[in-house]
Amino acid sequence: KFGWLMRGLVAFGFHLMGETVFWLKSLYQLGFVCFLISIFGLGKILFKVFSELTGKDYFLN
């Protein structure tokens, strides 16, 4: 009697789970990229300070 409704709800549920996984993966990747940028940014600042303290320029920039 309500088989079509159950099939529709199950399909919709799987669709929602897929969308949720997609958004979570995107957010995770975005966070990972921000994390890497912050690490490289901090590394650049630390190397700059270190090269100024030691008087040697290890990197061109």
mmCIF file of C-alpha atoms in Angstrom:
data_model
loop_
_atom_site.group_PDB
_atom_site.id
_atom_site.type_symbol
_atom_site.label_atom_id
_atom_site.label_comp_id
_atom_site.label_asym_id
_atom_site.label_seq_id
_atom_site.Cartn_x
_atom_site.Cartn_y
_atom_site.Cartn_z
ATOM 1 C CA LYS A 1 0.000 0.000 0.000
ATOM 2 C CA PHE A 2 2.691 2.488 1.016
ATOM 3 C CA GLY A 3 5.615 0.694 -0.595
ATOM 4 C CA TRP A 4 6.294 3.536 -3.023
ATOM 5 C CA LEU A 5 6.357 5.987 -0.096
ATOM 6 C CA MET A 6 8.870 3.884 1.825
ATOM 7 C CA ARG A 7 11.069 3.503 -1.257
ATOM 8 C CA GLY A 8 10.934 7.256 -1.780
ATOM 9 C CA LEU A 9 11.814 7.964 1.847
ATOM 10 C CA VAL A 10 14.692 5.475 1.774
ATOM 11 C CA ALA A 11 16.047 6.976 -1.458
ATOM 12 C CA PHE A 12 15.668 10.482 -0.021
ATOM 13 C CA GLY A 13 17.468 9.368 3.147
ATOM 14 C CA PHE A 14 20.397 7.999 1.159
ATOM 15 C CA HIS A 15 20.471 11.208 -0.871
ATOM 16 C CA LEU A 16 20.600 13.296 2.310
ATOM 17 C CA MET A 17 23.374 11.109 3.727
ATOM 18 C CA GLY A 18 25.344 11.524 0.514
ATOM 19 C CA GLU A 19 24.888 15.290 0.588
ATOM 20 C CA THR A 20 25.931 15.408 4.238
ATOM 21 C CA VAL A 21 29.073 13.374 3.534
ATOM 22 C CA PHE A 22 29.859 15.644 0.568
ATOM 23 C CA TRP A 23 29.546 18.817 2.684
ATOM 24 C CA LEU A 24 31.511 17.303 5.564
ATOM 25 C CA LYS A 25 34.309 16.282 3.191
ATOM 26 C CA SER A 26 34.336 19.766 1.672
ATOM 27 C CA LEU A 27 34.466 21.400 5.102
ATOM 28 C CA TYR A 28 37.224 19.003 6.175
ATOM 29 C CA GLN A 29 39.269 19.810 3.067
ATOM 30 C CA LEU A 30 38.728 23.542 3.580
ATOM 31 C CA GLY A 31 39.847 23.256 7.192
ATOM 32 C CA PHE A 32 42.894 21.230 6.157
ATOM 33 C CA VAL A 33 43.864 23.855 3.556
ATOM 34 C CA CYS A 34 43.493 26.641 6.149
ATOM 35 C CA PHE A 35 45.564 24.572 8.577
ATOM 36 C CA LEU A 36 48.357 24.146 6.014
ATOM 37 C CA ILE A 37 48.279 27.840 5.105
ATOM 38 C CA SER A 38 48.556 28.832 8.758
ATOM 39 C CA ILE A 39 51.464 26.418 9.306
ATOM 40 C CA PHE A 40 53.338 27.685 6.246
ATOM 41 C CA GLY A 41 52.559 31.281 7.227
ATOM 42 C CA LEU A 42 53.912 30.699 10.727
ATOM 43 C CA GLY A 43 56.930 28.917 9.287
ATOM 44 C CA LYS A 44 57.703 31.854 7.012
ATOM 45 C CA ILE A 45 57.432 34.311 9.905
ATOM 46 C CA LEU A 46 59.630 32.141 12.125
ATOM 47 C CA PHE A 47 62.266 31.764 9.404
ATOM 48 C CA LYS A 48 62.206 35.525 8.834
ATOM 49 C CA VAL A 49 62.723 36.215 12.548
ATOM 50 C CA PHE A 50 65.400 33.517 12.748
ATOM 51 C CA SER A 51 67.304 34.881 9.748
ATOM 52 C CA GLU A 52 67.124 38.419 11.159
ATOM 53 C CA LEU A 53 68.401 37.215 14.539
ATOM 54 C CA THR A 54 71.289 35.221 13.069
ATOM 55 C CA GLY A 55 72.059 37.754 10.354
ATOM 56 C CA LYS A 56 71.943 35.092 7.639
ATOM 57 C CA ASP A 57 69.342 35.071 4.895
ATOM 58 C CA TYR A 58 68.412 31.433 4.326
ATOM 59 C CA PHE A 59 65.636 32.176 1.861
ATOM 60 C CA LEU A 60 65.379 34.748 -0.877
ATOM 61 C CA ASN A 61 62.017 36.146 0.230
#
